[in-house]
Amino acid sequence: AVHAETHGFQTEVKQLLQLMIHSLYSNKEIFLRELVSNAADAADKLRFKALENNALYEDDGELRVRVSFDQDAKTITLSDNGIGMTRDEVIEHLGTIAKSGTKEFFGQLSGDSAKDSQLIGQFGVGFYSAFIVADKVTVETRAAGVEAEQGVRWESAGEGDYTVADITKQTRGTDITLHLREDEHEFLDSWKVRSIITKYSDHISIPVQMWKDERPESEGPDGEKIAAVPGEWESINKATALWTRGKNEISKEEYNEFYKHISHDFADPLTWAHNKVEGKQDYTSLLYIPSKAPFDLWNRERQHGLKLYVQRVFIMDDADEFMPGYLRFVKGVLDSNDLPLNVSREILQDTKTTANLRSACTKRVLTMLERMAKNDAEKYQTFWAEFGQVLKEGPAEDFANKEQIAKLLRFASTHNDNAEQNVSFADYVERMKEGQDKIYYVTADSYAAAANSPHLEIFKRKGIEVLLMHDRVDEWLISHLPEAEGKSLVSITKGDLDLGDLDDEETKKQKEQDETEYASFVSRVKETLGDKVKDVRLTYRLTDTPSCIVVDEHDMSTQMQKLMKAVGQ
Ligand code: ADP
Ligand code: MG
């Protein structure tokens, strides 16, 4: 080997390695899933590059990954003929973490290994998981399209540093050899490895192969000769892209594992929708709702979107053109037969097909959520707790689906007397008082502030339910949602609250009397306060508090004013 160098790992890699070995030990077999998953990604990337340059296949177009053992050396090797890596790529990908969200990830680690392993799972364990079972890992790789002499060997014990050296490697692709730790020799058992791969990687779209020994010539019961069968590489998975298979041929476990492969998530998804569409549009979508919000959901630079395939060929990760921002938590695959194979981000951004696919995928997700809300309210509450705040951005962003989104919204309410957001507009409307034709709400900084608002007094007295909104995004949501379920939404802090139809005849008469009786008092208060207020009115909203401040119906609410101040307006 020439040009051998020793490099130190980026600090974050060292930290991640430490953490991973300790907190993922009970799940150690996942290293196989991660390495097989990388081999499949490498095959996808090669196919994509070969669209423009078929020579990259070098007469070896049957992409696969092979798993083999060396019982004496105590090693297991995964060998793929995918895209491979150049020296620079090796240093970049196997020495640093370049992912967006890395800073948040490290910022959120708590030292509690159960919590941290959850977080690591979400962050994506990837290649480094090899060190859970290996005390030395050797990677030999050669990129597609370069000379055999431009191969690279990377080696590390997973501590502070790694070495890289130039080597000659005839075959394209990447061989990863794990030198198993003393107590991990169980991974030399081919039967065990086979069952793990079947469990985790059956859906992988390239063949995962293991060597099947030859069967020597033998004799049958009547002395007849049974011919020898030569040894061969045998595929141990189905090796067809999961989404191309029929729904009823795919088990729940396979859907779950496929989700983990594409999302780099560790936990099972909450639910999914798998649809094949033919006709005017021709595409397959497989869309998942994760069970936990990613730790960097609120990071604007965070990558999101679907994995895009065109006619089964991988085109790009994180194609965010197909999912609106308020559904940015959705993971999945979109395989289109209408887009050209040479589609780029630029082309994507202005073709009609993209717009159609985006609206179709959006509908799918909304329908999937609607169904979950209807069939499994408990599950829907889990979803809402994780992603409700994101979904509340919907009505502002997606005018066309406003009504459908509104049906998915959940709020805290005076009906419940607790902070849990589980009341829909439909629930509210069903409980409306006779004569009530509006949906009343209050917004505040916190649940406690909303629940103790003095404006609620009259509503409590009259037994009218009020939605208690206390998420930061609520004010924004409401400003884009003037009505729901055919009823207008009215803030109980705004303007002249007319509970008119809800008053009985006697109250109405009483009110008229009061107006005359207190007229001079009101004008005196108005004079005293002068410019400080726009108007002074008698109110029936309060029972225990003598007075309160309200804003005019068409003015910004006090909550919105605070929000604007906070962002420097
Ligand atoms: P991720 O797969 O989430 O990107 P990994 O830690 O699994 O993260 O892998 C890091 C990177 O190393 C990959 O993105 C890829 O660029 C490179 N890599 C890993 N394994 C292979 C492989 N078998 N062939 C080519 N590149 C690979
Ligand atoms: Mg990976």
Coordinates of C-alpha atoms and ligand atoms in Angstrom, one line a residue:
A1 CA 0.0 0.0 0.0
V2 CA 1.2 3.5 -0.8
H3 CA 0.3 6.9 0.3
A4 CA -0.7 5.6 3.7
E5 CA -1.9 8.2 6.2
T6 CA -3.4 8.3 9.6
H7 CA -6.3 10.7 10.3
G8 CA -8.1 11.6 13.5
F9 CA -11.9 11.2 13.5
Q10 CA -13.9 14.3 13.8
T11 CA -14.8 14.8 17.4
E12 CA -18.5 14.1 16.8
V13 CA -17.6 10.7 15.2
K14 CA -15.6 9.7 18.3
Q15 CA -18.6 10.7 20.5
L16 CA -21.0 8.8 18.3
L17 CA -18.9 5.7 18.3
Q18 CA -18.7 5.7 22.1
L19 CA -22.4 6.2 22.5
M20 CA -23.4 3.7 19.9
I21 CA -21.3 0.9 21.2
H22 CA -22.8 1.4 24.7
S23 CA -26.4 2.3 24.0
L24 CA -27.1 0.0 21.0
Y25 CA -25.5 -3.1 22.3
S26 CA -28.8 -4.8 23.0
N27 CA -29.6 -4.3 19.3
K28 CA -26.2 -5.1 18.0
E29 CA -27.4 -7.2 15.0
I30 CA -28.6 -4.0 13.3
F31 CA -25.1 -3.5 11.9
L32 CA -26.1 -6.0 9.2
R33 CA -29.1 -4.0 8.3
E34 CA -27.1 -0.8 8.1
L35 CA -24.3 -2.3 5.9
V36 CA -26.7 -4.1 3.6
S37 CA -28.7 -0.8 3.4
N38 CA -25.6 1.1 2.4
A39 CA -24.8 -1.5 -0.3
A40 CA -28.3 -1.1 -1.7
D41 CA -27.8 2.7 -1.7
A42 CA -24.5 2.2 -3.5
A43 CA -26.2 0.2 -6.2
D44 CA -28.9 2.8 -6.6
K45 CA -26.3 5.5 -7.0
L46 CA -24.4 3.5 -9.6
R47 CA -27.6 2.9 -11.6
F48 CA -28.3 6.6 -11.5
K49 CA -24.9 7.6 -12.7
A50 CA -24.9 4.9 -15.4
L51 CA -27.9 6.5 -17.0
E52 CA -25.5 8.9 -18.5
N53 CA -22.6 6.7 -18.9
N54 CA -23.3 3.0 -19.4
A55 CA -19.6 2.2 -19.3
L56 CA -19.6 2.5 -15.6
Y57 CA -21.0 -1.0 -15.3
E58 CA -17.7 -2.4 -16.7
D59 CA -19.4 -5.6 -17.9
D60 CA -20.6 -6.2 -14.4
G61 CA -24.2 -5.0 -14.4
E62 CA -25.7 -7.5 -12.0
L63 CA -25.6 -5.4 -8.9
R64 CA -25.6 -7.4 -5.6
V65 CA -24.1 -7.6 -2.2
R66 CA -22.4 -10.8 -0.9
V67 CA -21.9 -11.8 2.7
S68 CA -19.0 -14.2 3.5
F69 CA -17.0 -15.5 6.5
D70 CA -13.5 -16.4 7.4
Q71 CA -13.7 -18.7 10.3
D72 CA -10.0 -18.6 11.0
A73 CA -9.6 -14.9 10.9
K74 CA -13.0 -14.4 12.7
T75 CA -14.2 -12.0 10.1
I76 CA -17.4 -11.3 8.2
T77 CA -17.3 -9.5 4.9
L78 CA -19.9 -7.6 2.9
S79 CA -18.9 -7.1 -0.6
D80 CA -20.9 -5.0 -3.1
N81 CA -20.3 -4.0 -6.7
G82 CA -22.0 -0.6 -6.3
I83 CA -20.7 2.9 -6.9
G84 CA -17.6 2.6 -4.6
M85 CA -15.8 5.5 -3.1
T86 CA -12.7 7.6 -4.1
R87 CA -10.1 8.4 -1.5
D88 CA -11.7 11.8 -0.8
E89 CA -15.1 10.3 -0.5
V90 CA -13.8 7.7 2.0
I91 CA -12.3 10.4 4.2
E92 CA -15.4 12.5 4.0
H93 CA -18.0 9.7 4.6
L94 CA -16.1 7.5 6.9
G95 CA -14.3 10.1 9.0
T96 CA -16.8 12.8 9.6
I97 CA -20.5 13.3 10.0
A98 CA -21.8 15.8 7.4
K99 CA -25.5 15.4 8.1
S100 CA -27.6 18.4 8.7
G101 CA -29.0 18.4 12.3
T102 CA -25.7 17.1 13.7
K103 CA -25.4 20.0 16.1
E104 CA -29.0 19.6 17.5
F105 CA -28.4 15.9 17.8
F106 CA -25.4 16.3 20.1
G107 CA -27.1 19.2 21.9
Q108 CA -30.0 16.9 22.9
L109 CA -28.0 14.0 24.2
S110 CA -28.8 13.5 27.9
G111 CA -26.5 10.8 29.1
D112 CA -29.5 8.6 29.8
S113 CA -28.8 5.6 27.6
A114 CA -32.4 4.6 26.9
K115 CA -33.3 8.1 25.8
D116 CA -30.0 8.6 23.9
S117 CA -30.4 5.3 22.0
Q118 CA -33.7 6.5 20.8
L119 CA -32.1 9.7 19.6
I120 CA -29.2 7.9 17.9
G121 CA -31.7 5.7 16.2
Q122 CA -33.4 8.8 14.8
F123 CA -30.1 10.4 13.8
G124 CA -29.2 7.3 11.8
V125 CA -26.7 4.8 13.1
G126 CA -25.2 3.9 9.7
F127 CA -21.8 2.6 8.9
Y128 CA -20.3 3.2 12.4
S129 CA -22.6 0.5 13.8
A130 CA -20.1 -2.0 12.6
F131 CA -18.0 -1.1 15.7
I132 CA -20.7 -2.5 18.0
V133 CA -19.5 -6.0 17.1
A134 CA -16.1 -5.4 15.6
D135 CA -12.8 -4.2 17.1
K136 CA -11.4 -3.5 13.7
V137 CA -13.1 -2.7 10.4
T138 CA -11.4 -2.8 7.1
V139 CA -13.0 -1.1 4.0
E140 CA -11.6 -1.7 0.6
T141 CA -13.2 0.2 -2.2
R142 CA -12.8 1.4 -5.7
A143 CA -15.1 3.9 -7.3
A144 CA -17.0 3.2 -10.6
G145 CA -15.2 4.6 -13.6
V146 CA -11.6 4.8 -12.2
E147 CA -8.6 2.6 -12.7
A148 CA -8.0 -0.5 -10.5
E149 CA -4.9 1.3 -9.1
Q150 CA -7.1 4.0 -7.6
G151 CA -8.5 1.7 -4.9
V152 CA -8.5 2.7 -1.3
R153 CA -8.1 0.8 2.0
W154 CA -9.6 2.4 5.1
E155 CA -9.0 0.8 8.5
S156 CA -9.9 1.6 12.0
A157 CA -10.3 0.2 15.5
G158 CA -13.1 2.6 16.1
E159 CA -11.2 4.6 18.7
G160 CA -9.5 7.9 17.9
D161 CA -8.3 7.5 14.3
Y162 CA -8.3 5.6 11.1
T163 CA -5.8 5.0 8.3
V164 CA -6.3 5.3 4.5
A165 CA -4.0 3.9 1.9
D166 CA -4.0 3.5 -1.9
I167 CA -4.5 -0.1 -3.1
T168 CA -5.1 -1.9 -6.4
K169 CA -8.6 -3.3 -6.5
Q170 CA -9.7 -5.1 -9.6
T171 CA -13.4 -5.1 -8.9
R172 CA -15.6 -2.1 -8.6
G173 CA -17.4 -1.4 -5.3
T174 CA -16.9 -1.8 -1.6
D175 CA -15.8 -4.7 0.6
I176 CA -16.3 -4.2 4.3
T177 CA -14.6 -6.6 6.6
L178 CA -15.5 -6.8 10.3
H179 CA -13.0 -8.3 12.7
L180 CA -15.4 -9.6 15.2
R181 CA -14.8 -9.0 18.9
E182 CA -14.0 -12.0 21.1
D183 CA -17.6 -12.4 22.3
E184 CA -19.3 -11.7 19.0
H185 CA -18.3 -14.9 17.2
E186 CA -21.9 -15.9 16.8
F187 CA -21.9 -13.7 13.7
L188 CA -19.7 -16.3 12.1
D189 CA -22.7 -18.7 12.0
S190 CA -24.0 -18.5 8.5
W191 CA -27.5 -19.7 9.5
K192 CA -27.8 -17.0 12.1
V193 CA -26.6 -14.3 9.7
R194 CA -29.0 -15.5 7.1
S195 CA -32.0 -15.3 9.4
I196 CA -31.0 -11.8 10.5
I197 CA -30.7 -10.6 6.9
T198 CA -34.0 -12.2 6.0
K199 CA -35.6 -10.4 9.0
Y200 CA -34.1 -7.0 8.2
S201 CA -33.4 -6.9 4.5
D202 CA -35.9 -9.0 2.6
H203 CA -37.2 -5.9 0.9
I204 CA -33.8 -4.7 -0.3
S205 CA -34.0 -4.3 -4.1
I206 CA -30.6 -5.9 -4.9
P207 CA -29.9 -9.6 -4.2
V208 CA -28.2 -10.3 -0.9
Q209 CA -26.2 -13.4 -1.5
M210 CA -24.5 -16.0 0.6
W211 CA -22.3 -18.9 -0.5
K212 CA -24.0 -22.3 -0.7
D213 CA -21.5 -25.2 -0.5
E214 CA -21.2 -27.7 -3.2
R215 CA -22.9 -31.0 -2.8
P216 CA -20.6 -33.9 -3.7
E217 CA -21.7 -36.7 -5.8
S218 CA -23.6 -39.3 -3.8
E219 CA -25.6 -42.5 -4.1
G220 CA -29.3 -42.9 -3.8
P221 CA -31.1 -45.7 -1.8
D222 CA -31.0 -48.0 -4.9
G223 CA -27.4 -47.4 -5.6
E224 CA -28.1 -44.9 -8.3
K225 CA -25.8 -41.9 -8.7
I226 CA -26.9 -38.5 -7.6
A227 CA -24.9 -35.9 -9.5
A228 CA -22.8 -33.4 -7.6
V229 CA -24.1 -29.8 -7.3
P230 CA -21.4 -27.1 -7.6
G231 CA -21.3 -24.4 -4.9
E232 CA -22.9 -21.1 -5.8
W233 CA -23.8 -17.7 -4.6
E234 CA -27.4 -17.9 -3.6
S235 CA -29.8 -15.0 -3.1
I236 CA -31.4 -15.0 0.3
N237 CA -33.9 -12.2 -0.2
K238 CA -36.7 -11.5 -2.6
A239 CA -34.6 -8.7 -4.2
T240 CA -37.5 -6.8 -5.8
A241 CA -38.2 -3.2 -4.8
L242 CA -40.8 -3.5 -2.1
W243 CA -43.2 -0.9 -3.4
T244 CA -43.5 -2.7 -6.8
R245 CA -45.0 -5.8 -5.1
G246 CA -48.7 -6.2 -4.4
K247 CA -50.0 -4.9 -1.1
N248 CA -51.3 -8.3 0.0
E249 CA -48.0 -10.0 -0.6
I250 CA -46.2 -7.6 1.8
S251 CA -46.2 -8.3 5.6
K252 CA -46.3 -5.7 8.2
E253 CA -42.7 -6.5 9.2
E254 CA -41.6 -5.9 5.7
Y255 CA -43.3 -2.6 5.5
N256 CA -41.7 -1.7 8.9
E257 CA -38.2 -2.7 7.8
F258 CA -38.5 -0.9 4.5
Y259 CA -39.4 2.2 6.4
K260 CA -36.3 1.9 8.5
H261 CA -34.2 1.5 5.4
I262 CA -35.4 4.6 3.7
S263 CA -35.9 6.8 6.7
H264 CA -32.8 5.8 8.7
D265 CA -35.2 5.7 11.6
F266 CA -34.9 3.1 14.3
A267 CA -38.5 2.8 15.5
D268 CA -41.5 1.4 13.6
P269 CA -43.7 3.8 11.7
L270 CA -47.1 4.7 13.0
T271 CA -48.8 3.9 9.7
W272 CA -48.4 3.9 5.9
A273 CA -50.3 4.1 2.6
H274 CA -49.2 2.2 -0.4
N275 CA -50.8 3.1 -3.7
K276 CA -50.3 2.1 -7.3
V277 CA -51.9 4.5 -9.8
E278 CA -52.2 3.8 -13.5
G279 CA -54.0 5.8 -16.3
K280 CA -53.7 9.5 -16.7
Q281 CA -51.0 9.5 -14.1
D282 CA -48.7 6.5 -13.6
Y283 CA -46.9 6.2 -10.3
T284 CA -46.5 4.2 -7.1
S285 CA -46.3 5.9 -3.8
L286 CA -45.5 4.4 -0.4
L287 CA -45.9 7.0 2.3
Y288 CA -45.1 6.6 6.0
I289 CA -46.0 8.5 9.1
P290 CA -43.2 8.1 11.7
S291 CA -44.1 7.4 15.3
K292 CA -41.8 10.0 16.7
A293 CA -41.0 13.5 15.6
P294 CA -37.3 13.8 14.6
F295 CA -35.2 15.9 17.0
D296 CA -34.6 18.5 14.3
L297 CA -38.2 18.9 13.1
W298 CA -38.0 22.7 13.6
N299 CA -34.7 23.1 11.9
R300 CA -35.3 24.9 8.6
E301 CA -32.3 23.4 6.9
R302 CA -33.5 19.9 7.8
Q303 CA -33.8 17.7 4.8
H304 CA -37.2 16.2 4.2
G305 CA -39.2 14.8 1.3
L306 CA -39.6 11.6 -0.5
K307 CA -37.1 9.3 -2.1
L308 CA -37.7 9.7 -5.8
Y309 CA -37.5 6.9 -8.3
V310 CA -38.3 7.1 -12.0
Q311 CA -39.2 3.8 -13.6
R312 CA -37.6 1.9 -10.7
V313 CA -34.4 3.8 -11.0
F314 CA -33.3 5.8 -7.9
I315 CA -33.1 9.5 -8.8
M316 CA -32.7 11.5 -5.5
D317 CA -33.2 11.5 -1.8
D318 CA -35.2 14.2 0.0
A319 CA -37.2 15.4 -3.0
D320 CA -39.2 18.0 -1.1
E321 CA -41.1 19.0 -4.2
F322 CA -43.7 16.3 -3.5
M323 CA -44.7 17.2 0.0
P324 CA -45.9 20.5 1.3
G325 CA -44.0 22.0 4.3
Y326 CA -46.8 21.2 6.8
L327 CA -46.4 17.5 5.9
R328 CA -42.6 17.6 6.2
F329 CA -42.6 14.7 8.6
V330 CA -43.8 12.2 6.0
K331 CA -41.2 9.7 4.7
G332 CA -41.5 7.5 1.7
V333 CA -40.9 6.5 -1.8
L334 CA -42.4 7.9 -5.0
D335 CA -41.8 6.0 -8.2
S336 CA -43.0 7.8 -11.3
N337 CA -43.4 6.6 -14.8
D338 CA -44.2 10.0 -16.1
L339 CA -41.1 11.9 -15.3
P340 CA -38.0 11.6 -17.5
L341 CA -35.1 9.6 -16.3
N342 CA -32.8 12.6 -16.6
V343 CA -35.0 14.7 -14.3
S344 CA -33.1 17.2 -12.2
R345 CA -34.2 19.4 -9.3
E346 CA -34.6 22.3 -11.8
I347 CA -36.8 20.3 -14.1
L348 CA -38.8 19.0 -11.2
Q349 CA -39.5 22.5 -10.0
D350 CA -41.4 23.5 -13.1
T351 CA -43.1 20.5 -14.6
K352 CA -46.8 20.0 -14.4
T353 CA -46.2 16.4 -13.5
T354 CA -44.5 17.5 -10.3
A355 CA -47.5 19.6 -9.3
N356 CA -49.9 16.8 -10.0
L357 CA -47.8 14.3 -8.0
R358 CA -47.5 16.7 -5.2
S359 CA -51.2 17.2 -5.0
A360 CA -51.9 13.5 -5.2
C361 CA -49.3 12.7 -2.5
T362 CA -50.8 15.4 -0.3
K363 CA -54.2 14.0 -0.6
R364 CA -52.9 10.5 0.2
V365 CA -51.4 11.7 3.4
L366 CA -54.5 13.7 4.5
T367 CA -56.7 10.7 3.7
M368 CA -54.4 8.4 5.7
L369 CA -54.6 10.7 8.7
E370 CA -58.3 11.0 8.3
R371 CA -58.7 7.3 8.4
M372 CA -56.4 7.0 11.4
A373 CA -58.4 9.6 13.3
K374 CA -61.6 7.7 12.5
N375 CA -60.5 4.2 13.1
D376 CA -57.9 4.5 15.9
A377 CA -58.4 7.7 17.9
E378 CA -55.7 6.7 20.4
K379 CA -53.1 6.3 17.6
Y380 CA -54.2 9.6 16.2
Q381 CA -53.6 11.3 19.5
T382 CA -50.0 9.8 19.4
F383 CA -49.6 11.3 16.0
W384 CA -51.1 14.6 17.1
A385 CA -48.8 14.9 20.1
E386 CA -45.8 14.5 17.8
F387 CA -46.8 16.4 14.7
G388 CA -50.0 18.4 15.5
Q389 CA -48.1 21.7 15.7
V390 CA -46.7 21.1 12.2
L391 CA -50.1 20.2 10.8
K392 CA -51.5 23.5 12.1
E393 CA -49.3 25.3 9.5
G394 CA -51.5 23.6 6.9
P395 CA -54.5 26.0 6.4
A396 CA -52.1 28.9 5.8
E397 CA -50.0 26.9 3.3
D398 CA -52.5 24.8 1.5
F399 CA -55.6 26.7 0.6
A400 CA -57.0 24.0 -1.6
N401 CA -57.1 21.4 1.2
K402 CA -58.0 23.8 4.0
E403 CA -61.3 22.0 4.9
Q404 CA -59.8 18.6 5.0
I405 CA -56.9 19.8 7.2
A406 CA -59.4 21.6 9.5
K407 CA -61.1 18.2 10.2
L408 CA -57.7 16.9 11.4
L409 CA -57.0 19.6 13.9
R410 CA -57.4 19.0 17.6
F411 CA -57.6 21.5 20.5
A412 CA -57.8 21.7 24.2
S413 CA -61.2 22.9 25.3
T414 CA -63.2 24.0 28.3
H415 CA -65.2 20.8 27.8
N416 CA -62.2 18.8 29.0
D417 CA -60.6 20.9 31.7
N418 CA -57.2 19.7 30.8
A419 CA -54.4 20.6 28.4
E420 CA -54.7 17.6 26.1
Q421 CA -55.5 18.6 22.6
N422 CA -58.2 16.1 21.5
V423 CA -61.3 18.1 20.6
S424 CA -62.0 18.4 16.9
F425 CA -64.2 21.1 15.4
A426 CA -66.8 18.4 14.7
D427 CA -66.8 17.4 18.4
Y428 CA -67.3 21.0 19.3
V429 CA -70.2 21.6 16.8
E430 CA -71.9 18.5 18.0
R431 CA -72.0 20.0 21.5
M432 CA -73.1 23.5 20.5
K433 CA -75.9 25.0 22.5
E434 CA -79.2 25.5 20.8
G435 CA -79.1 28.9 19.1
Q436 CA -75.3 28.9 19.0
D437 CA -74.0 29.4 15.5
K438 CA -70.3 30.2 16.1
I439 CA -67.2 28.4 17.3
Y440 CA -65.7 30.3 20.2
Y441 CA -62.0 30.2 21.1
V442 CA -59.4 32.0 23.1
T443 CA -55.7 32.2 22.4
A444 CA -53.0 32.6 25.0
D445 CA -49.3 31.9 25.8
S446 CA -50.0 28.8 27.9
Y447 CA -52.8 26.5 28.7
A448 CA -53.1 28.0 32.1
A449 CA -53.4 31.5 30.8
A450 CA -56.1 30.4 28.3
A451 CA -58.0 28.4 30.8
N452 CA -58.1 31.2 33.3
S453 CA -58.9 34.0 30.9
P454 CA -61.5 36.4 32.4
H455 CA -63.2 36.4 29.0
L456 CA -64.3 32.9 29.7
E457 CA -66.6 33.9 32.6
I458 CA -69.8 34.5 30.6
F459 CA -69.2 31.4 28.6
K460 CA -68.9 29.3 31.7
R461 CA -72.0 30.8 33.1
K462 CA -73.9 30.1 30.0
G463 CA -72.4 26.6 29.6
I464 CA -70.9 27.4 26.2
E465 CA -67.8 25.5 25.2
V466 CA -64.6 27.5 24.3
L467 CA -61.5 26.1 22.5
L468 CA -58.4 26.9 24.5
M469 CA -55.6 27.6 22.1
H470 CA -52.1 28.0 23.5
D471 CA -49.6 26.8 20.8
R472 CA -47.4 29.5 19.3
V473 CA -48.7 28.6 15.9
D474 CA -52.4 28.9 16.8
E475 CA -52.8 32.6 16.1
W476 CA -51.3 32.1 12.7
L477 CA -53.6 29.1 12.1
I478 CA -56.7 31.0 13.1
S479 CA -55.9 34.0 10.9
H480 CA -56.1 31.6 8.0
L481 CA -59.1 29.7 9.1
P482 CA -62.1 32.0 9.4
E483 CA -64.5 29.1 9.6
A484 CA -64.7 25.3 10.2
E485 CA -67.6 22.9 9.8
G486 CA -69.5 25.7 8.2
K487 CA -69.4 27.8 11.4
S488 CA -67.3 31.0 11.8
L489 CA -64.6 31.0 14.4
V490 CA -64.9 33.8 16.9
S491 CA -62.4 35.0 19.4
I492 CA -64.0 35.6 22.8
T493 CA -61.5 38.5 23.4
K494 CA -62.5 40.4 20.3
G495 CA -65.0 43.2 19.7
D496 CA -68.5 43.3 20.7
L497 CA -69.4 39.7 21.5
D498 CA -73.0 39.1 20.4
L499 CA -74.3 36.1 22.2
G500 CA -77.6 37.5 21.0
D501 CA -79.6 34.4 20.1
L502 CA -78.4 32.7 23.2
D503 CA -80.1 35.3 25.4
D504 CA -83.6 34.8 26.5
E505 CA -86.2 37.6 26.2
E506 CA -85.8 38.8 29.7
T507 CA -82.0 39.3 29.4
K508 CA -82.4 41.2 26.2
K509 CA -84.8 43.6 27.9
Q510 CA -82.5 44.0 30.9
K511 CA -79.6 44.9 28.5
E512 CA -81.6 47.6 26.9
Q513 CA -82.4 49.1 30.3
D514 CA -78.8 48.9 31.4
E515 CA -77.6 50.8 28.3
T516 CA -79.7 53.8 29.2
E517 CA -78.9 53.6 32.9
Y518 CA -75.2 53.5 32.5
A519 CA -74.8 55.8 29.5
S520 CA -73.4 58.7 31.5
F521 CA -71.0 56.5 33.5
V522 CA -69.6 55.0 30.3
S523 CA -69.0 58.4 28.8
R524 CA -67.2 59.6 31.9
V525 CA -64.9 56.6 31.8
K526 CA -64.3 57.3 28.1
E527 CA -63.3 60.9 28.9
T528 CA -61.0 59.9 31.7
L529 CA -59.1 57.3 29.6
G530 CA -59.0 59.6 26.5
D531 CA -56.6 58.4 23.8
K532 CA -55.6 55.3 25.6
V533 CA -58.7 53.4 24.4
K534 CA -60.7 53.3 21.2
D535 CA -64.0 52.7 23.0
V536 CA -65.6 51.9 26.3
R537 CA -68.6 49.5 26.4
L538 CA -70.8 47.8 28.9
T539 CA -70.2 44.1 28.9
Y540 CA -71.9 40.9 30.0
R541 CA -68.9 38.8 29.5
L542 CA -67.6 39.1 33.0
T543 CA -68.9 37.7 36.2
D544 CA -66.2 38.0 38.8
T545 CA -63.9 40.6 37.2
P546 CA -65.1 44.2 36.9
S547 CA -63.5 45.1 33.6
C548 CA -61.3 43.8 30.8
I549 CA -59.5 44.9 27.7
V550 CA -60.7 43.7 24.3
V551 CA -59.5 44.4 20.8
D552 CA -61.7 45.4 18.0
E553 CA -63.1 42.7 15.8
H554 CA -60.9 43.6 12.9
D555 CA -57.7 44.5 14.9
M556 CA -54.8 42.3 15.7
S557 CA -55.4 40.3 18.8
T558 CA -53.2 40.9 21.8
Q559 CA -51.7 37.5 21.3
M560 CA -50.8 38.3 17.7
Q561 CA -49.4 41.7 18.8
K562 CA -47.1 39.9 21.2
L563 CA -46.0 37.5 18.5
M564 CA -45.2 40.3 16.1
K565 CA -43.2 42.1 18.8
A566 CA -41.3 38.8 19.5
V567 CA -40.2 38.6 15.8
G568 CA -39.2 42.3 15.8
Q569 CA -42.1 43.8 13.9
Ligands
ADP1 P1 -26.1 7.1 5.4 O1 -26.3 5.8 4.8 O2 -27.2 7.6 6.3 O3 -25.6 8.2 4.5 P2 -23.9 5.8 6.7 O4 -23.1 6.1 7.9 O5 -24.6 4.5 6.6 O6 -24.9 7.0 6.5 O7 -22.9 5.9 5.5 C1 -22.2 7.1 5.3 C2 -21.8 7.3 3.8 O8 -20.7 6.4 3.5 C3 -22.9 7.0 2.8 O9 -23.7 8.1 2.6 C4 -22.1 6.7 1.6 O10 -21.7 7.9 0.9 C5 -20.8 6.0 2.1 N1 -20.9 4.6 2.1 C6 -21.1 3.7 3.1 N2 -21.2 2.4 2.7 C7 -20.9 2.5 1.3 C8 -20.8 1.5 0.3 N3 -21.0 0.2 0.6 N4 -20.6 1.9 -1.0 C9 -20.4 3.2 -1.2 N5 -20.5 4.2 -0.3 C10 -20.7 3.8 0.9
MG2 MG -26.5 4.0 5.7

